[in-house]
Coordinates of C-alpha atoms in Angstrom, one line a residue:
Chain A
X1 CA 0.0 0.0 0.0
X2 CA 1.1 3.7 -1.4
X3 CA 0.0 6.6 1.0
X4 CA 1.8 9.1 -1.3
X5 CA 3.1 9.3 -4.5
X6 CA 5.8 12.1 -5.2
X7 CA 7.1 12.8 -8.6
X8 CA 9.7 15.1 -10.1
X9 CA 8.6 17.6 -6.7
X10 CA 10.6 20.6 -7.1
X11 CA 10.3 23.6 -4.6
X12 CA 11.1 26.9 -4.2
X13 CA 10.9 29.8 -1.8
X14 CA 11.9 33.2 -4.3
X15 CA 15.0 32.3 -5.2
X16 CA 15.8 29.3 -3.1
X17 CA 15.7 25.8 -4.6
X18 CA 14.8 23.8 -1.3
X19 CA 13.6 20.6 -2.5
X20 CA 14.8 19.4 -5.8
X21 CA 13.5 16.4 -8.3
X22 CA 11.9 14.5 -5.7
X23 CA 10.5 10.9 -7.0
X24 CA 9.5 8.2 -4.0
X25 CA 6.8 6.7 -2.5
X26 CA 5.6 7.0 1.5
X27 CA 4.5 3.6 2.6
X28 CA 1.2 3.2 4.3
X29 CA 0.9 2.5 8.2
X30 CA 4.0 2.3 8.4
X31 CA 6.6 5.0 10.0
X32 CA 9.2 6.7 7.4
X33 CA 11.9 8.6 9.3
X34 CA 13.3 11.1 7.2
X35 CA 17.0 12.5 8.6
X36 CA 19.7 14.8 7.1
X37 CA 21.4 18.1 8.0
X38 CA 19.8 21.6 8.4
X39 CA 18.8 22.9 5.2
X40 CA 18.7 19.6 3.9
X41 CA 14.5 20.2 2.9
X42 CA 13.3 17.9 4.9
X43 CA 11.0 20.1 7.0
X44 CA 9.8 21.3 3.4
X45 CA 9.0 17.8 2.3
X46 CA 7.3 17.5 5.2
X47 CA 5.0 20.8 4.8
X48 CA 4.6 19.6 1.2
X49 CA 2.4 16.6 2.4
X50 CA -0.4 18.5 4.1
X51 CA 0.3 21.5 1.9
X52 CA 1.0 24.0 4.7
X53 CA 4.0 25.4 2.3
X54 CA 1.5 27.7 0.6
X55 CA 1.3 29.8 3.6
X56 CA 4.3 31.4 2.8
X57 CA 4.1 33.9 -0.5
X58 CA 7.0 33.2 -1.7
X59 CA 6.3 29.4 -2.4
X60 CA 6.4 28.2 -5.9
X61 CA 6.8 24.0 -6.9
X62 CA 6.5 21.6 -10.3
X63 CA 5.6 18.2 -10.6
X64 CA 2.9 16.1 -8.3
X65 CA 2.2 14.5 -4.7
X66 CA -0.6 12.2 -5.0
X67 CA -1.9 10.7 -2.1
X68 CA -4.3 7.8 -2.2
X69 CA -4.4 8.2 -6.6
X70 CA -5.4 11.9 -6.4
X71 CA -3.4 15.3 -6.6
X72 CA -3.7 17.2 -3.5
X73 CA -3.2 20.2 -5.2
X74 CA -6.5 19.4 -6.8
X75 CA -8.1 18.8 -3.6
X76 CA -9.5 21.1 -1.1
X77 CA -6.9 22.4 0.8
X78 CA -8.6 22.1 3.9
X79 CA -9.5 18.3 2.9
X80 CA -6.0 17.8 2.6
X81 CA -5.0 18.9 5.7
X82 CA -8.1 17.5 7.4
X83 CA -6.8 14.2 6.6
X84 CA -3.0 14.9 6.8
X85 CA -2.2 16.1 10.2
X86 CA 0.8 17.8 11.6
X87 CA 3.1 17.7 14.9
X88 CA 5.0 20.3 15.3
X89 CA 8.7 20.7 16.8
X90 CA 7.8 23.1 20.0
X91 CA 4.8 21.8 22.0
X92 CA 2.2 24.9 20.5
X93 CA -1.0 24.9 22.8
X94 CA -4.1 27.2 21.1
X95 CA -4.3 29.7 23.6
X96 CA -7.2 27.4 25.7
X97 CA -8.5 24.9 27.5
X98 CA -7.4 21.2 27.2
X99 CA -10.3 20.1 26.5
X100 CA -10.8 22.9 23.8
X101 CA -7.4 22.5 22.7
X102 CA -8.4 18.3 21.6
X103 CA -12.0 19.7 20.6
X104 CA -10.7 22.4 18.2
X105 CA -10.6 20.7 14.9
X106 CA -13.4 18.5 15.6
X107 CA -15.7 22.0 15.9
X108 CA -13.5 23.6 12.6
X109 CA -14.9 20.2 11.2
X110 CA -18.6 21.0 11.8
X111 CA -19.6 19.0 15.2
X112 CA -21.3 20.7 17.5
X113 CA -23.0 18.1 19.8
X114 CA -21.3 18.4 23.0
X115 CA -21.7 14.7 23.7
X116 CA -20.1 13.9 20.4
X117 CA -17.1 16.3 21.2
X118 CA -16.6 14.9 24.8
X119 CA -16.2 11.2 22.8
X120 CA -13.7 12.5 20.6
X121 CA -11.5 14.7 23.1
X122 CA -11.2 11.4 25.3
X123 CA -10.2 8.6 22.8
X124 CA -8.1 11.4 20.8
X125 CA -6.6 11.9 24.7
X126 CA -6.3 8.0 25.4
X127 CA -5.1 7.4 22.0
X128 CA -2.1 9.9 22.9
X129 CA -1.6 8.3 26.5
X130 CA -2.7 11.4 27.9
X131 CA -6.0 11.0 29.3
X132 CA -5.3 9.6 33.0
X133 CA -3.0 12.6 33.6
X134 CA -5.7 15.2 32.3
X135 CA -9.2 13.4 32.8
X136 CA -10.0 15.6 36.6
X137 CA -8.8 19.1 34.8
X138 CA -10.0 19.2 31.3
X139 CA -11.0 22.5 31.8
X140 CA -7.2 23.8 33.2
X141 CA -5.2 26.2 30.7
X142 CA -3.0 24.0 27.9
X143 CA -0.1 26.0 29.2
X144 CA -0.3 24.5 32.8
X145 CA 0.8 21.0 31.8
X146 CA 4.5 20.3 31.2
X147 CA 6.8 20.6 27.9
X148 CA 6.0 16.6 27.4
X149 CA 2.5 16.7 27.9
X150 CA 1.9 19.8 26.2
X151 CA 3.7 17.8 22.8
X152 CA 1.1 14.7 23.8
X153 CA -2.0 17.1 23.7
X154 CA -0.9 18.1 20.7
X155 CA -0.8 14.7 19.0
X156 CA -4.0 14.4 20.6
X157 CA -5.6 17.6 18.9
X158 CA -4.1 15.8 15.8
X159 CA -5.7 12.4 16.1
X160 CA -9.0 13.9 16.6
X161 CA -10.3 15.3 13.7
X162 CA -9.1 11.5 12.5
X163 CA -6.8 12.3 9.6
X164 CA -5.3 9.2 8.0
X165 CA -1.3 10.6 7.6
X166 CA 0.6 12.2 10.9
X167 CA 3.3 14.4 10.3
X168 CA 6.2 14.7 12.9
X169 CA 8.4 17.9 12.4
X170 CA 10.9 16.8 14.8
X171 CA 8.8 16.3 17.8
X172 CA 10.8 15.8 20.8
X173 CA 13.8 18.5 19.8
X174 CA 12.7 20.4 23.2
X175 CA 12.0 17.3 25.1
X176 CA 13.4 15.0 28.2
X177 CA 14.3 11.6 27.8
X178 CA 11.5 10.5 29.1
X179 CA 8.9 12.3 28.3
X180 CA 10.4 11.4 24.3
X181 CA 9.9 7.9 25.2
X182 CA 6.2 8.1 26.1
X183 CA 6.2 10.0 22.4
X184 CA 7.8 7.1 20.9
X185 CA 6.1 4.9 22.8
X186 CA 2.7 6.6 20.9
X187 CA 3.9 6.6 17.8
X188 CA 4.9 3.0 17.3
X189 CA 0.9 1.5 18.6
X190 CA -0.2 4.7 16.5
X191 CA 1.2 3.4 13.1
X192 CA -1.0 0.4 13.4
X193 CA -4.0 2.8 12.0
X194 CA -2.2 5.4 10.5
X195 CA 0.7 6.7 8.1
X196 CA 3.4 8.3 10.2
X197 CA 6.0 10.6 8.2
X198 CA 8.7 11.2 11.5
X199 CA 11.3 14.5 10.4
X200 CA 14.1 14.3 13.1
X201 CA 17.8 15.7 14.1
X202 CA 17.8 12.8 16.3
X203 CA 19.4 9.8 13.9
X204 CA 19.1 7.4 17.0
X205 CA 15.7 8.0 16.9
X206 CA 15.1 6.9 13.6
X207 CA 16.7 4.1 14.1
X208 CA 14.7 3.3 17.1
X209 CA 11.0 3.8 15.1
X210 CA 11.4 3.8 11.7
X211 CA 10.5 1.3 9.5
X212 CA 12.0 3.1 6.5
X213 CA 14.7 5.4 6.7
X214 CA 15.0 8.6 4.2
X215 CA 18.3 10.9 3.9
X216 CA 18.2 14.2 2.3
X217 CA 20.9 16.0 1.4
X218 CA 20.8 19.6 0.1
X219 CA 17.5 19.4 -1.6
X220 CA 17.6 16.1 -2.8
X221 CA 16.8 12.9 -1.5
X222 CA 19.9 11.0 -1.8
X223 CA 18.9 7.6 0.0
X224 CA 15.4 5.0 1.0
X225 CA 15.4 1.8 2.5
X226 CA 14.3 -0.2 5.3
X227 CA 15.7 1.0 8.5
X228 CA 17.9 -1.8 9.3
X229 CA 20.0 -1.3 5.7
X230 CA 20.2 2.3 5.9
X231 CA 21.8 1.9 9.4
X232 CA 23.5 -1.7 8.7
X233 CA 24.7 -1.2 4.7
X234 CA 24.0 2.3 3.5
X235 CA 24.5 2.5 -0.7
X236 CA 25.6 6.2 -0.9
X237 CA 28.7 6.9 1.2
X238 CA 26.9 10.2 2.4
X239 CA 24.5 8.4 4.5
X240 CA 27.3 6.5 6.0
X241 CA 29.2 9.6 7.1
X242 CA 25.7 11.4 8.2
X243 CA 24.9 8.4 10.3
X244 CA 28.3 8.0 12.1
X245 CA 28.4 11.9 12.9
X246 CA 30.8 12.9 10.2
X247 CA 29.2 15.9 9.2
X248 CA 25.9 18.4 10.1
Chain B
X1 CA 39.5 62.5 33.8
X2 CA 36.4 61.0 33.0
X3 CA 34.1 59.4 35.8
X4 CA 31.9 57.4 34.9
X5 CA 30.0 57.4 38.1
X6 CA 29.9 60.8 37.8
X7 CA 28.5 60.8 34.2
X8 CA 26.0 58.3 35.2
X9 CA 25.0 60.7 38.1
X10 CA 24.4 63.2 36.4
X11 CA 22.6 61.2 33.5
X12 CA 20.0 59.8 35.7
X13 CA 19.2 63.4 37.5
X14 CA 18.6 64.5 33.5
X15 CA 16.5 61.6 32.9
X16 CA 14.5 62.4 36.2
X17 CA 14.2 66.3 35.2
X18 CA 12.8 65.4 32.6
X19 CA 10.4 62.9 33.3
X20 CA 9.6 65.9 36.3
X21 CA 8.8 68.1 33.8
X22 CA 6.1 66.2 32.3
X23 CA 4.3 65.1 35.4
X24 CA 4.4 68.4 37.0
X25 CA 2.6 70.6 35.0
X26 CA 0.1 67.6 34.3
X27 CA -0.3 67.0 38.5
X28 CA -0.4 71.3 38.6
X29 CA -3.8 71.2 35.9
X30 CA -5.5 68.2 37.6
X31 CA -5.0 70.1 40.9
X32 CA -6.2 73.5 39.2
X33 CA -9.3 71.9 38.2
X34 CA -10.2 70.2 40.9
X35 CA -9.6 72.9 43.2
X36 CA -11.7 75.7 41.4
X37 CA -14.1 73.8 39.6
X38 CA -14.9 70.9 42.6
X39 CA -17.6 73.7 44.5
X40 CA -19.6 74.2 41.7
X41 CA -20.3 70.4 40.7
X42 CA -23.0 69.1 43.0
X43 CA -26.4 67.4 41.5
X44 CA -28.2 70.3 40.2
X45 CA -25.0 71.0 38.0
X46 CA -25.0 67.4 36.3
X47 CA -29.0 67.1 35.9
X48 CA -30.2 70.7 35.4
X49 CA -30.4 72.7 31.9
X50 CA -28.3 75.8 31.4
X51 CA -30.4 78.7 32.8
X52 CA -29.5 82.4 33.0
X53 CA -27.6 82.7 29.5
X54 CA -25.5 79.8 30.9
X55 CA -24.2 81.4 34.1
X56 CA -26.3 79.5 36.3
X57 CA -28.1 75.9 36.2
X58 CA -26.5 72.8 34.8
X59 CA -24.8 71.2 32.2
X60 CA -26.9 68.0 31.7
X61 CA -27.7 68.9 27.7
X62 CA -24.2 69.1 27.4
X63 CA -23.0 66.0 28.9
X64 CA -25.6 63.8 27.7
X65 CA -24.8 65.5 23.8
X66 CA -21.0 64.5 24.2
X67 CA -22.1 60.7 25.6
X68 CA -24.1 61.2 22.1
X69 CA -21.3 61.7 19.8
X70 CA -18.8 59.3 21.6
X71 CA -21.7 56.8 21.2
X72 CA -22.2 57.3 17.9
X73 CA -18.6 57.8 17.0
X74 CA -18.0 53.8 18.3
X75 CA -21.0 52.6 16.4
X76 CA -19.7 54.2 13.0
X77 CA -16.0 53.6 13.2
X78 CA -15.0 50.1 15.5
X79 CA -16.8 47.8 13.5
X80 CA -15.4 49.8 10.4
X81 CA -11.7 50.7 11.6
X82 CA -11.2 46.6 13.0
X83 CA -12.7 45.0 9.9
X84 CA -10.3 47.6 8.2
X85 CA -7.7 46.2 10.4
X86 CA -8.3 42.7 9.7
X87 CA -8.2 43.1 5.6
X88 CA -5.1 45.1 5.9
X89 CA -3.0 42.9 8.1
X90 CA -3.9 39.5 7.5
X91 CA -5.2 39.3 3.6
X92 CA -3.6 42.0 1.9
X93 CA -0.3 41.1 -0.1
X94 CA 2.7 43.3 1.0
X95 CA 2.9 45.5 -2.3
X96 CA 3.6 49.2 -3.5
X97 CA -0.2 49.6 -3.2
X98 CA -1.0 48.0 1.1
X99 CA 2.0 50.3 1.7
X100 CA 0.9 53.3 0.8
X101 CA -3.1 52.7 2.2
X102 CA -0.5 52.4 5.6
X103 CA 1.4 55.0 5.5
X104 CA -1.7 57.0 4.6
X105 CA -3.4 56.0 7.5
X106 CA -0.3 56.3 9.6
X107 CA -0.3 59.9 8.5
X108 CA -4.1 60.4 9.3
X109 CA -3.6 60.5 12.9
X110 CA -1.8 63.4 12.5
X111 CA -4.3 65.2 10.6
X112 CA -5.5 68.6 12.7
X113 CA -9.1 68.3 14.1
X114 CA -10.2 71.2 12.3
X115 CA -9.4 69.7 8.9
X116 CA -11.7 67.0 10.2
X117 CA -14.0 69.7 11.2
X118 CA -14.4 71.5 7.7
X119 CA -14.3 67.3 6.3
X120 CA -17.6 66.8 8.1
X121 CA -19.0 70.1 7.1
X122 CA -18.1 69.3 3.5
X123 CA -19.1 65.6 3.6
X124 CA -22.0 65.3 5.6
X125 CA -23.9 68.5 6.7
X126 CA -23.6 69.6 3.0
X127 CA -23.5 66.8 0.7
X128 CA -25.2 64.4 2.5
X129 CA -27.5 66.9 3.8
X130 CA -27.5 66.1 7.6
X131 CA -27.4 69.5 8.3
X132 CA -25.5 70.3 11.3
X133 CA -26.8 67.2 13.5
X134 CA -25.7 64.4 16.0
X135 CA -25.5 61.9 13.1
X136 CA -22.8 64.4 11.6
X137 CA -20.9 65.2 14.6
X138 CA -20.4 61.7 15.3
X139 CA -19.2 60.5 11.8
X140 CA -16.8 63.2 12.1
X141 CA -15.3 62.0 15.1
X142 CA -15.9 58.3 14.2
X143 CA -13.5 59.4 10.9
X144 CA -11.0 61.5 13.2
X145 CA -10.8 58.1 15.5
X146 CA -10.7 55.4 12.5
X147 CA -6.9 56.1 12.3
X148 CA -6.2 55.5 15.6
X149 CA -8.6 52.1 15.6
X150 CA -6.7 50.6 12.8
X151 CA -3.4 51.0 13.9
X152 CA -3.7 49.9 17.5
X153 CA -6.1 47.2 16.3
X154 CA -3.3 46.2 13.5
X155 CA -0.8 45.9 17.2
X156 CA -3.3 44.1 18.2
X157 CA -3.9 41.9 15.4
X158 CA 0.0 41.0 15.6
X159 CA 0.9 40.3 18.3
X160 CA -1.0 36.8 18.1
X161 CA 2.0 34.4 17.3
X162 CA 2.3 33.3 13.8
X163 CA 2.3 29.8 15.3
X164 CA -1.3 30.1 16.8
X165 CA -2.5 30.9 13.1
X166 CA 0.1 27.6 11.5
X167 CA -1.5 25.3 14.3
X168 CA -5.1 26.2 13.5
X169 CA -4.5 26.0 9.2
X170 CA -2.6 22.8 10.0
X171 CA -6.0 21.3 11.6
X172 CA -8.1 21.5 8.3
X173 CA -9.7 25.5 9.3
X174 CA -10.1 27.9 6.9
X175 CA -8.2 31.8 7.3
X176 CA -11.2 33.5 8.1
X177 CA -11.7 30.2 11.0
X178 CA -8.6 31.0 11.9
X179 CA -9.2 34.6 12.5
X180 CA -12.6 34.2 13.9
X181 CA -11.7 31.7 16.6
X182 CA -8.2 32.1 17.1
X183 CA -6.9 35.6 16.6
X184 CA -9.8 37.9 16.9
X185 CA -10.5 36.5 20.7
X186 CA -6.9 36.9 21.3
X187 CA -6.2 40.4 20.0
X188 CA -9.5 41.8 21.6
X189 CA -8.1 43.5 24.6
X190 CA -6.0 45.7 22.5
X191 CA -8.7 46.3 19.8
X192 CA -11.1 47.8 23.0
X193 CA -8.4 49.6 24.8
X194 CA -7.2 51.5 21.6
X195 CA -10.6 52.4 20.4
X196 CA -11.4 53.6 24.0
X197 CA -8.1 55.5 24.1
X198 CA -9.0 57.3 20.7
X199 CA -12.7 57.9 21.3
X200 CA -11.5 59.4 24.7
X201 CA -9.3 62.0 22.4
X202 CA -12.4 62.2 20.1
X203 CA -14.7 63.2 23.3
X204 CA -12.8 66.7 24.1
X205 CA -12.5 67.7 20.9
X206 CA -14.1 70.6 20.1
X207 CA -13.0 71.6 16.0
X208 CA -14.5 68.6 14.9
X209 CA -17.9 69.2 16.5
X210 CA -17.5 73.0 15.9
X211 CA -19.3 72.9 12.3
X212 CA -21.1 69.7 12.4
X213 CA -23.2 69.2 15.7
X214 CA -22.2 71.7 18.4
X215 CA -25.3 73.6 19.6
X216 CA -24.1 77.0 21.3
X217 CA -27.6 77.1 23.6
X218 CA -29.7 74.4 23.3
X219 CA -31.4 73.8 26.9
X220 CA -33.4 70.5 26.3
X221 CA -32.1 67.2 25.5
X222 CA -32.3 66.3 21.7
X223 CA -35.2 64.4 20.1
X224 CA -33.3 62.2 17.1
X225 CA -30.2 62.1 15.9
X226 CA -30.9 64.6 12.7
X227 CA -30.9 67.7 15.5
X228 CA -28.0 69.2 17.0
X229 CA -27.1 69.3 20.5
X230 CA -24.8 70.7 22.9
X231 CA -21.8 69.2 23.9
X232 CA -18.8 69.5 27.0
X233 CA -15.6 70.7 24.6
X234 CA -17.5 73.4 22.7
X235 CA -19.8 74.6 26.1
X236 CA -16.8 75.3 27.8
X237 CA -15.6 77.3 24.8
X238 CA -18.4 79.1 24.5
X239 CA -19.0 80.0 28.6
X240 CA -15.1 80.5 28.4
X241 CA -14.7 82.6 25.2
X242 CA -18.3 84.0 24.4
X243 CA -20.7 84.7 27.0
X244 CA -19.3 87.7 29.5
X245 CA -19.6 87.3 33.2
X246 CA -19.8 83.4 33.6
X247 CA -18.8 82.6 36.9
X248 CA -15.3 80.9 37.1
X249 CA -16.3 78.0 39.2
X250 CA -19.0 77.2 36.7
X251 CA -15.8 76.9 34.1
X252 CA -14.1 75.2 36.2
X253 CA -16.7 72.3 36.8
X254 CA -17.6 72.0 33.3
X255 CA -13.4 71.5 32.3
X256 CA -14.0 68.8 35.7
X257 CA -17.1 67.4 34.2
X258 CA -15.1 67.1 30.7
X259 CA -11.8 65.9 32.1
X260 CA -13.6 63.3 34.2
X261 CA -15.5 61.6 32.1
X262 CA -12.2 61.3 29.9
X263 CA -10.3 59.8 32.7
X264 CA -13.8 57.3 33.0
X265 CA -13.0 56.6 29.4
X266 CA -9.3 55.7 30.0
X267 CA -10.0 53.4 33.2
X268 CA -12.2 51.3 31.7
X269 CA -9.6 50.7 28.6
X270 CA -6.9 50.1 31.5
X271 CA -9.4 48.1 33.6
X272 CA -10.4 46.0 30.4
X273 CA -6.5 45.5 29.2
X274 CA -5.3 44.2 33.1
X275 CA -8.5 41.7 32.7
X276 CA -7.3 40.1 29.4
X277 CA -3.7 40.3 30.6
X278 CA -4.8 38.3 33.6
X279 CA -6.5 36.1 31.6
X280 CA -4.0 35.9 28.7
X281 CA -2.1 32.2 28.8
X282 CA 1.4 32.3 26.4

């Protein structure tokens, strides 16, 4: 199974070439890490996917990302990103309640029954191995819960306008140990339902939950495979160097 | 030989002299006022008409005309100057064209109040034939105020973090979602408190309402909003400038009246501002 499609993606921002001849395929339900140096495009890959690149004026591309045999630039945007949701690197509460935090998208999304909301905020909040830390103060600020469980409610707000791709734009860069293992720790049960696209400086932690490994390189994609060969028996002597620490 | 405890010494007594300055004459006109004009306000002077060719009775017609205006003047220009706001800092592209509307309105705050004044006259007592009315008066000063709406409401408007809007796109809502639930509730506070700073400026002006409302003896209160009526600013002009023999304290209380209801104006934007500050979570 093919969640997305990419071919011959080029981007750029004015001037700047940031993603260049892209061609692969994202795997379904499965969890693609995608590693490589700063500037390597690999956030804008990322953005590509739900289409959140086009909030920036400046944004310009060629060639096509299907995702389930359609062009999302032909579908609604807000469909897109509907069923494409994003993590992003700093835990970003809305400026509200947990419980109004989770229920956000579900209201953007046209439910209005409060019963129906109160089902979604808790599995979305169980599903993110949240809800026994938050279930006696739903109504409590976002801000008053820690760096780790701030990131969790936002996977949470994710899951529950039930997209059927998560994005992960380096998700535990501000994190402890711990609380990046109770991340982890959601994102491996979580790929049994969805498609999990995991961006992150962290090359031990793609090792750890990747099924596929991506490296990109200035722009270009420069190596795919299962984890376990990109780590084991890279092709590309680049990857080999990025792996061990040579360089970025 | 330089010493730099010195220079710093003698930088910070300056920096107080001039901060002094400023707070002293203000402190020496609140005291002024209060002192001379305190005896004469008591509750005949806030309920009763004018009486005597304005050196006796109250200034009721005059207060409730200003309350009027300032009423009017909110009705006409927030929903205008933050919808203005809105358009020009979260759809409009950044080109030669949104630069100049900016600067233009930038450069409207510093317009004089008289040209504002003869504006209204022009505009609507003349061409929209109004005649000189509270309708009039208070698009005047709803126009005088707009510049001052959409640039504190633009503050406003930005200082919600970029993210809030990425997060809220990134869920499937649409910009004007986005704006509706996300940055509009959070830029609030400092859409009221600037449009309650400006219409407190708009309330003791007195050019502005000089051609286009200002009744100079009108001792009833008014019976639409097509009539004229008196008002604080241009009252105390007239029993200051126009009518011999007005008592002084009578001055006095009308400049209290004026300046108090001002000050009301101001604690109620600082009072609404500490609320949403209290209240405000990033």
């Amino acid at each position: 199974m093919v969640a997305f499609s990419i071919r011959d993606l080029n981007i750029w921002f004015g001037a700047v070439h940031a993603l260049s001849n892209l061609t692969m395929d994202i795997p379904a339900k499965e969890i693609l890490s995608v590693i490589g140096p700063s500037n390597s495009g690999k956030t804008t890959f990322l953005r590509m996917l739900n289409r959140l690149n086009e909030l920036n004026v400046n944004f310009r591309m060629s060639g096509a990302v299907d995702m389930g045999g359609k062009d999302i630039r032909k579908m609604e945007t807000e469909l897109v990103r509907k069923k494409v949701g994003m993590v992003f690197a700093l835990p970003l509460p809305l400026p509200l309640s947990i419980f109004e935090n989770v229920a956000y998208g579900v209201r953007i999304h046209g439910v209005k029954n409060r019963n129906k909301l109160e089902v979604s905020v808790e599995r979305a909040l169980r599903q993110a191995y949240l809800w026994e830390e938050v279930k006696d103060r739903l109504e409590l600020s976002a801000f008053k819960l820690s760096g780790g469980q701030q990131q969790r409610l936002c996977i949470a707000r994710t899951l529950a306008v039930e997209p059927e791709v998560i994005l992960f734009d380096e998700p535990c860069s501000g994190l402890d140990p711990v609380s990046t293992a109770k991340v982890e720790e959601a994102m491996m049960k979580l790929k049994t339902d969805y498609t999990i696209v995991l961006v992150t400086n962290n090359v031990k932690q793609a090792a750890r939950v990747g099924d596929k490994t991506a490296f990109f390189l200035s722009g270009k994609l420069v190596e795919l495979d299962k984890t376990d060969t990109v780590f084991t028996v890279p092709r590309d002597k680049r990857t080999d160097d990025y792996i061990r620490g040579k360089f970025g | 030989m330089r010493n730099p405890r010195r220079t710093q010494k003698i930088a910070f007594f300056l920096l107080f002299l001039a901060t002094l300055f400023i707070v002293v004459p203000v402190g020496l006109i609140v005291i002024i006022i209060i002192q001379k004009g305190l005896p004469a306000v008591n509750w005949q002077f806030l309920s009763d008409v004018p009486r005597q060719g304005m050196r006796a009775g109250g200034i009721f017609p005059a207060i409730i005309g200003t309350v009027y205006l300032v009423t009017g003047a909110i009705i006409f220009a927030l929903p205008i100057g933050v919808l203005a706001a809105i358009y020009l800092n979260e759809y409009a592209g950044d080109n030669f064209l949104t630069r100049i509307i900016k600067l233009a309105i930038v450069n409207l705050a510093g317009v004089p109040s008289v040209v504002y004044g003869l504006f209204g006259l022009a505009l609507f007592v003349v061409f929209f034939r109004f005649g000189a009315s509270i309708i009039a008066g208070s698009f005047t000063l709803g126009i005088m105020t707009l510049p001052i709406i959409i640039t504190t409401s633009r503050e406003a408007l930005e200082s919600v973090p970029y993210s809030f809007r990425e997060v809220s796109r990134s869920l499937g809502a649409s910009k004007w979602q986005t704006i509706r639930y996300i940055v509009l509730p959070n830029a609030l506070s400092g859409i009221l408190t600037g449009t309650i700073l400006g219409l407190g400026r708009a309330a003791g002006e007195t050019a502005p309402i000089l051609f286009t409302v200002a009744a100079f003896y009108l001792p009833r209160l008014p019976h639409s909003v097509f009539e004229q009526t008196m008002a604080l600013p241009y009252h105390l002009y007239v029993i200051s400038t126009q009518v011999p023999n007005v008592d002084e304290k009578v001055r006095y209380g009308t400049a209290l009246v004026l300046l108090a209801l001002v000050l009301f104006m101001n604690l109620v934007a600082i009072v609404i501002r500490f609320k949403f500050r209290k209240k405000k979570k990033w």
